[in-house]
CSV table of C-alpha atoms in Angstrom, one decimal:
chain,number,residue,atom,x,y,z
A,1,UNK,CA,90.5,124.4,114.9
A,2,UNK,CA,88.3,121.8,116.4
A,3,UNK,CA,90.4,118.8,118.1
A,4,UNK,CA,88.3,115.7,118.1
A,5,UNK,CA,88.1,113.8,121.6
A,6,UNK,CA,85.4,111.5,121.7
A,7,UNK,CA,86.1,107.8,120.3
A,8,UNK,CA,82.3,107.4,119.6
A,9,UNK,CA,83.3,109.6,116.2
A,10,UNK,CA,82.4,108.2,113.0
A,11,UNK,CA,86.0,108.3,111.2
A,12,UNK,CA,87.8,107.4,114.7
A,13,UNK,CA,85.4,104.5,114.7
A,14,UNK,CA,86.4,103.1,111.1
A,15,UNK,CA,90.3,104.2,111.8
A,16,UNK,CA,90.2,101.6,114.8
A,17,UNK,CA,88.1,98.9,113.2
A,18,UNK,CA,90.6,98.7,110.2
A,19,UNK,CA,93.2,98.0,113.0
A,20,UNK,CA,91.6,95.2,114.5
A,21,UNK,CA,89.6,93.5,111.5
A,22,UNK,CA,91.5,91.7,109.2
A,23,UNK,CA,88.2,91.0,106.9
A,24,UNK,CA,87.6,94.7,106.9
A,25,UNK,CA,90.6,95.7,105.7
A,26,UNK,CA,90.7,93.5,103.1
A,27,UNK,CA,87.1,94.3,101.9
A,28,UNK,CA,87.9,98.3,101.8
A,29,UNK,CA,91.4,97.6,100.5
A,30,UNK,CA,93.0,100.3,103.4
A,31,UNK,CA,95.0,99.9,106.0
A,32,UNK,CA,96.8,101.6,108.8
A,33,UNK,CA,100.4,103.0,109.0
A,34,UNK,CA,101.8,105.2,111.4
A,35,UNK,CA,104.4,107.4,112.6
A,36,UNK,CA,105.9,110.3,110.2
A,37,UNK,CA,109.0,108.3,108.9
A,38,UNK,CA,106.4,105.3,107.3
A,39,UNK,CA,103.9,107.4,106.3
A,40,UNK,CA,106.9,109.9,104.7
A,41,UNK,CA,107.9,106.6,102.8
A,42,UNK,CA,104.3,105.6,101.5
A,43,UNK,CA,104.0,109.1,99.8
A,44,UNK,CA,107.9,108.8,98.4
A,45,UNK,CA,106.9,105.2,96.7
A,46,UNK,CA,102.9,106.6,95.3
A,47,UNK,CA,100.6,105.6,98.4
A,48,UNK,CA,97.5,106.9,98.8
A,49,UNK,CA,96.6,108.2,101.7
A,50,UNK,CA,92.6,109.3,102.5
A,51,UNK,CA,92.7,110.2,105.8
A,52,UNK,CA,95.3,111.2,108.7
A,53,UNK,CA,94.5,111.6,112.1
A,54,UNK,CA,97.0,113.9,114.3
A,55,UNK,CA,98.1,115.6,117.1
A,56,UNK,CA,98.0,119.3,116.7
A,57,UNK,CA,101.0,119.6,119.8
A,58,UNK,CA,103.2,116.7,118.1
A,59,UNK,CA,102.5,116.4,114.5
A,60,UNK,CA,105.3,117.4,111.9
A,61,UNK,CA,103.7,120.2,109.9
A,62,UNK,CA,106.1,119.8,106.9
A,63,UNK,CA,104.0,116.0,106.6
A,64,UNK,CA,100.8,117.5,106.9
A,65,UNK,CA,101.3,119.9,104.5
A,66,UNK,CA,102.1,117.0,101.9
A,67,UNK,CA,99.9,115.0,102.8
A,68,UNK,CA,97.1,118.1,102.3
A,69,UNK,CA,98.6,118.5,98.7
A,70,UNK,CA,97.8,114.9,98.3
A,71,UNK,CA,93.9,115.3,98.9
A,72,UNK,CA,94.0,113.9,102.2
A,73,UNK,CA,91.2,114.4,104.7
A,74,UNK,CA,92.9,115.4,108.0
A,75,UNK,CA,91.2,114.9,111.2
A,76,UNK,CA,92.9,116.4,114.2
A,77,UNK,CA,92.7,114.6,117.8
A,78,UNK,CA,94.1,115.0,121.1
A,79,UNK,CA,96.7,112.7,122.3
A,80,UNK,CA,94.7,110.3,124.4
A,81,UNK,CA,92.3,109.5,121.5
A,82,UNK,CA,95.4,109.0,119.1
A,83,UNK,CA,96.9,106.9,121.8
A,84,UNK,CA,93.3,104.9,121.9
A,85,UNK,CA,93.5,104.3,118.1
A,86,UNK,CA,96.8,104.0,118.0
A,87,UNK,CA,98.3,99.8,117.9
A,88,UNK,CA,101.8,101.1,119.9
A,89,UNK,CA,102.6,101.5,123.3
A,90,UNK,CA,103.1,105.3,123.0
A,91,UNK,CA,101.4,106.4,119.6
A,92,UNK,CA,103.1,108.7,117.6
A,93,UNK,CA,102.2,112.2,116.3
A,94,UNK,CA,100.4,110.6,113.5
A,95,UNK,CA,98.8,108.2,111.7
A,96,UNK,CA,96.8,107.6,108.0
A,97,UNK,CA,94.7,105.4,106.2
A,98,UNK,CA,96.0,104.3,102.7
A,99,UNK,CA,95.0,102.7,100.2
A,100,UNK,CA,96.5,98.9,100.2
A,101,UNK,CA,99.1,99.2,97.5
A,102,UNK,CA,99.0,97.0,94.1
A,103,UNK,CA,102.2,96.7,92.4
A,104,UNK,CA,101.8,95.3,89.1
A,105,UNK,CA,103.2,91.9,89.2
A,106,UNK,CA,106.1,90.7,86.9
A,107,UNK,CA,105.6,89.3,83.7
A,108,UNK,CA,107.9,86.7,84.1
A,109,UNK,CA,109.2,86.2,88.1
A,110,UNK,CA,112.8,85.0,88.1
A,111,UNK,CA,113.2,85.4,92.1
A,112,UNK,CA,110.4,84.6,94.4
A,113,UNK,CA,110.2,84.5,98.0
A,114,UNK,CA,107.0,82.2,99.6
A,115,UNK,CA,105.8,82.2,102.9
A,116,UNK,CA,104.8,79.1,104.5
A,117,UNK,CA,102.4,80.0,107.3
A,118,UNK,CA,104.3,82.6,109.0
A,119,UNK,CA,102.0,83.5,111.6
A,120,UNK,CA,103.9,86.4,113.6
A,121,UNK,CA,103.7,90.0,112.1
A,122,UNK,CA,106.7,91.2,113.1
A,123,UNK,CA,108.6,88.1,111.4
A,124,UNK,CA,106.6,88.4,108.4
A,125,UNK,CA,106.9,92.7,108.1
A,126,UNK,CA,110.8,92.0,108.6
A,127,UNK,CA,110.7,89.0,105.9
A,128,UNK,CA,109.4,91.5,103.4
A,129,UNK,CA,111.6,94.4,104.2
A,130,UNK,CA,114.7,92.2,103.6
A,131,UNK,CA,113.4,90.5,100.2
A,132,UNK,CA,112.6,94.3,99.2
A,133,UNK,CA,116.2,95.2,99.8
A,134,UNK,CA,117.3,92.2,98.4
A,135,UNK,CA,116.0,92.2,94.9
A,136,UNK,CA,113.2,89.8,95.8
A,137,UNK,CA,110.2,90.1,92.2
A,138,UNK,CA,107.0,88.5,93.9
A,139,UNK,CA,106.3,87.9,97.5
A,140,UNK,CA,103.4,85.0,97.9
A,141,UNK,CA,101.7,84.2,101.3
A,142,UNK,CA,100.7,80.8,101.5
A,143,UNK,CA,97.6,79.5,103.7
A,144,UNK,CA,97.4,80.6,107.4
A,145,UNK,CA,100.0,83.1,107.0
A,146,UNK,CA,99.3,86.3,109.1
A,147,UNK,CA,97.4,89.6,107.5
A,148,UNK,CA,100.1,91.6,105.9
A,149,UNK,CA,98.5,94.8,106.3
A,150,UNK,CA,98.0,94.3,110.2
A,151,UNK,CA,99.7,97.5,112.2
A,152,UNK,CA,102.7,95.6,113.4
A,153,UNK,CA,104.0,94.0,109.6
A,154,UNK,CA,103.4,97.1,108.3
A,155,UNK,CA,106.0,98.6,110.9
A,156,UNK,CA,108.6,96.0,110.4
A,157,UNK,CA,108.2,95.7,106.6
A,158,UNK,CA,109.4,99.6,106.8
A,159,UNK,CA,107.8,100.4,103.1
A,160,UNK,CA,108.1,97.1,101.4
A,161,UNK,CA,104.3,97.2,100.6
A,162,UNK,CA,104.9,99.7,98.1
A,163,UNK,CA,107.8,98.4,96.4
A,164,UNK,CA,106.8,94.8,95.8
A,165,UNK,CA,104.4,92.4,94.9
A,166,UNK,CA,102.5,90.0,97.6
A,167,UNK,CA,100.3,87.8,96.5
A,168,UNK,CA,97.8,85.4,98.8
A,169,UNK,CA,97.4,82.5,97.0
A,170,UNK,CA,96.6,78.7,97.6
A,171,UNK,CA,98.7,76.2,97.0
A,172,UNK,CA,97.4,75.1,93.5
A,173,UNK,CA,97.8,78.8,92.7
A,174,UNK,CA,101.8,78.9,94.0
A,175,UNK,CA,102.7,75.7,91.8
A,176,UNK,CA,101.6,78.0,88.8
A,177,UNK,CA,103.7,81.0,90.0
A,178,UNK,CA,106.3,78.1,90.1
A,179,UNK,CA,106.0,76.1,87.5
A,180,UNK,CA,109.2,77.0,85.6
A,181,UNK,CA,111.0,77.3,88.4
A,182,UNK,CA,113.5,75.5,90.5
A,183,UNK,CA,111.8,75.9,94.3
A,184,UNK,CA,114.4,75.1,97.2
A,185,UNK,CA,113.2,74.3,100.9
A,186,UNK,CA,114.8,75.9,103.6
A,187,UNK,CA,115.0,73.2,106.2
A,188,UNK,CA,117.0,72.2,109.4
A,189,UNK,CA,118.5,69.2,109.1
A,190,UNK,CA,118.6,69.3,104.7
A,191,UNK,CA,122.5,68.3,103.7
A,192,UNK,CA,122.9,70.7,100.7
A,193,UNK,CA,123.9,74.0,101.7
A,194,UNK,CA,122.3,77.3,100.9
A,195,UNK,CA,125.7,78.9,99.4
A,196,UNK,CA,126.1,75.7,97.0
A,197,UNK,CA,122.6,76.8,95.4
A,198,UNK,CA,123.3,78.7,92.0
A,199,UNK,CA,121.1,81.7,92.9
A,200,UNK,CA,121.9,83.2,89.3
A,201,UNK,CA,118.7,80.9,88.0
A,202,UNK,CA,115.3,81.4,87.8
A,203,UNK,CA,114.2,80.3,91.4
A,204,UNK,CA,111.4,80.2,94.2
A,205,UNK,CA,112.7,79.9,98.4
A,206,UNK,CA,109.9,78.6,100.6
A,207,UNK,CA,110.8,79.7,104.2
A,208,UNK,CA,108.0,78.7,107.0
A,209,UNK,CA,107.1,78.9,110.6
A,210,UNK,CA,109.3,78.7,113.3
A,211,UNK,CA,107.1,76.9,115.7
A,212,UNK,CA,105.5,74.5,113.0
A,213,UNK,CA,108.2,74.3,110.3
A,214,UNK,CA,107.0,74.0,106.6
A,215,UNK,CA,103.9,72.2,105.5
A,216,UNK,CA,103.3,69.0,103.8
A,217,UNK,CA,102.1,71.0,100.7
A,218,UNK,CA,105.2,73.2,100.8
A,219,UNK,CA,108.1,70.3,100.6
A,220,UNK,CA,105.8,68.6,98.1
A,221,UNK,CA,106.5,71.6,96.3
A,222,UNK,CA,110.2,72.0,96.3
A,223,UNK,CA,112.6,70.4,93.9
A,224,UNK,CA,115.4,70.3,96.6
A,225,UNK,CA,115.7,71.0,100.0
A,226,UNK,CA,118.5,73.5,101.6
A,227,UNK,CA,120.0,74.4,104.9
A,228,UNK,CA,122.4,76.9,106.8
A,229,UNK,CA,125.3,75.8,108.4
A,230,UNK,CA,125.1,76.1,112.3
A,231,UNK,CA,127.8,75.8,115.0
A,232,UNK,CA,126.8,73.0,117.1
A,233,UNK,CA,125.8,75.2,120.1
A,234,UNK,CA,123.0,76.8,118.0
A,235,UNK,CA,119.6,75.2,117.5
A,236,UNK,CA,117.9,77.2,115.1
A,237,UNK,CA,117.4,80.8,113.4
A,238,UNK,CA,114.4,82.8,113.9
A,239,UNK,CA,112.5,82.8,110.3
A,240,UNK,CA,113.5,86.3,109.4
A,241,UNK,CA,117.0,85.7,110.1
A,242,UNK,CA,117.5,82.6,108.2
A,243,UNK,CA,115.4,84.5,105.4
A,244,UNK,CA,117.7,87.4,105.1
A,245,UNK,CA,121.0,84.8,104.9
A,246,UNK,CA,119.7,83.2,102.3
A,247,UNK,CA,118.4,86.1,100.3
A,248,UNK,CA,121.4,87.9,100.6
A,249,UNK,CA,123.3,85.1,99.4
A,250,UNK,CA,121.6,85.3,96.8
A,251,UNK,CA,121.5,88.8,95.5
A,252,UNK,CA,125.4,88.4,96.2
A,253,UNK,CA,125.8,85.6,93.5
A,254,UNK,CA,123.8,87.9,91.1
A,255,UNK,CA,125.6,91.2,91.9
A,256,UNK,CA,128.9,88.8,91.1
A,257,UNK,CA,127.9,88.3,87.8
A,258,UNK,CA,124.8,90.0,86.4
A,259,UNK,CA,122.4,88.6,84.6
């Protein structure tokens, strides 16, 4: 078995460009994920992968057996090179290309989640993991929010890609998602409360930045504005905190009584 070390390789080449290139990605619909528990997921939930680099010393064979019964090309490297592709501090044993996933959206969205210009992966991957978990039908990514599919949201969103729907869209696009439905604000200082929302309706929760707040064309958009309830000694959540409190709030007023 020939182990590949040179970076100047064609398919190393393209596996590191899709890491770095946000346009790329989006104009061959693939992106990176790695490590065996993500990559495990992807093929649980239907990804497609088309090519996995490896280590031959530190790959789990059991993974590259499925992922051979899936059709997948399978390039192995040495341990530098995967570390050079690699977007982690230490790389793991692994890593594949997939197809960006496409989830068919819902015919009628009765609990969506928009993000106002959430510009830190890791904020954003952890945003979609919770909404995932919490029941959450159609993700949408409003202007000058990061690239979902960069390395480091596809880490913290832990599989979400494949088992919802997000959406980039422009505003005018969002107020059609949202037109027959009540959209609350998550703001600061806002005097309702998030648990006095009745989350048993049809609903969209615009959540943005930390550092910039929401936009101008987001609380245009909302029909009412909400906050959490903070001791006095706290100044603020960190976006995918607040998210998750409110989310969960509201998948517990639906489990409560269903719909």
């Amino acid at each position: 078995m020939e182990v590949i070390s040179s970076p100047q390789n064609k398919r190393i080449r393209y596996v590191r460009a899709l890491q770095t290139k946000p346009r790329l990605r989006r104009s061959e619909s693939k992106f990176v994920l790695e490590g065996d528990r993500l990559i495990a997921d992807a093929l649980n939930c239907g990804g497609k992968a088309q090519l996995a680099l490896y280590s031959p010393e530190h790959a789990d064979y059991e993974l590259i057996a499925r992922l051979q019964g899936r059709e997948c090309a399978l390039l192995p490297v040495d341990d530098a090179l995967l570390q050079r592709v690699s977007d982690t501090q230490q790389a793991p044993g692994i890593l594949a290309l997939f197809q960006i996933p496409r989830p068919p959206l819902p015919k009628t969205a009765r609990r969506m989640l928009i993000l106002d210009a959430i510009r830190e992966p890791g904020n954003l991957g952890a945003i979609l993991r919770t909404a995932a978990a919490a029941g959450v039908d159609l993700v949408i990514l409003a202007p000058d929010s990061v690239d979902p599919y960069n390395s480091k949201a596809a880490r913290a969103a832990m599989g979400a890609h494949f088992r919802l729907p997000i959406v980039e869209a422009s505003w005018k696009e969002i107020g059609v998602y949202c037109r027959d439905l009540t959209v609350y604000a998550a703001l600061p200082a806002a005097p309702t409360s998030y648990t006095d929302v009745n989350w048993r309706e049809s609903c969209a929760l615009i959540v943005g930045s930390e550092a910039h707040g929401l936009s101008e064309r987001g609380r245009t958009l909302a029909n009412e504005a909400i906050s959490i309830p903070m001791s006095r000694s706290a100044d603020s959540l960190n976006v995918a905190s607040a998210a998750a409190v409110i989310l969960f709030e509201a998948q517990r007023q639906r489990v409560q009584v269903p719909w």
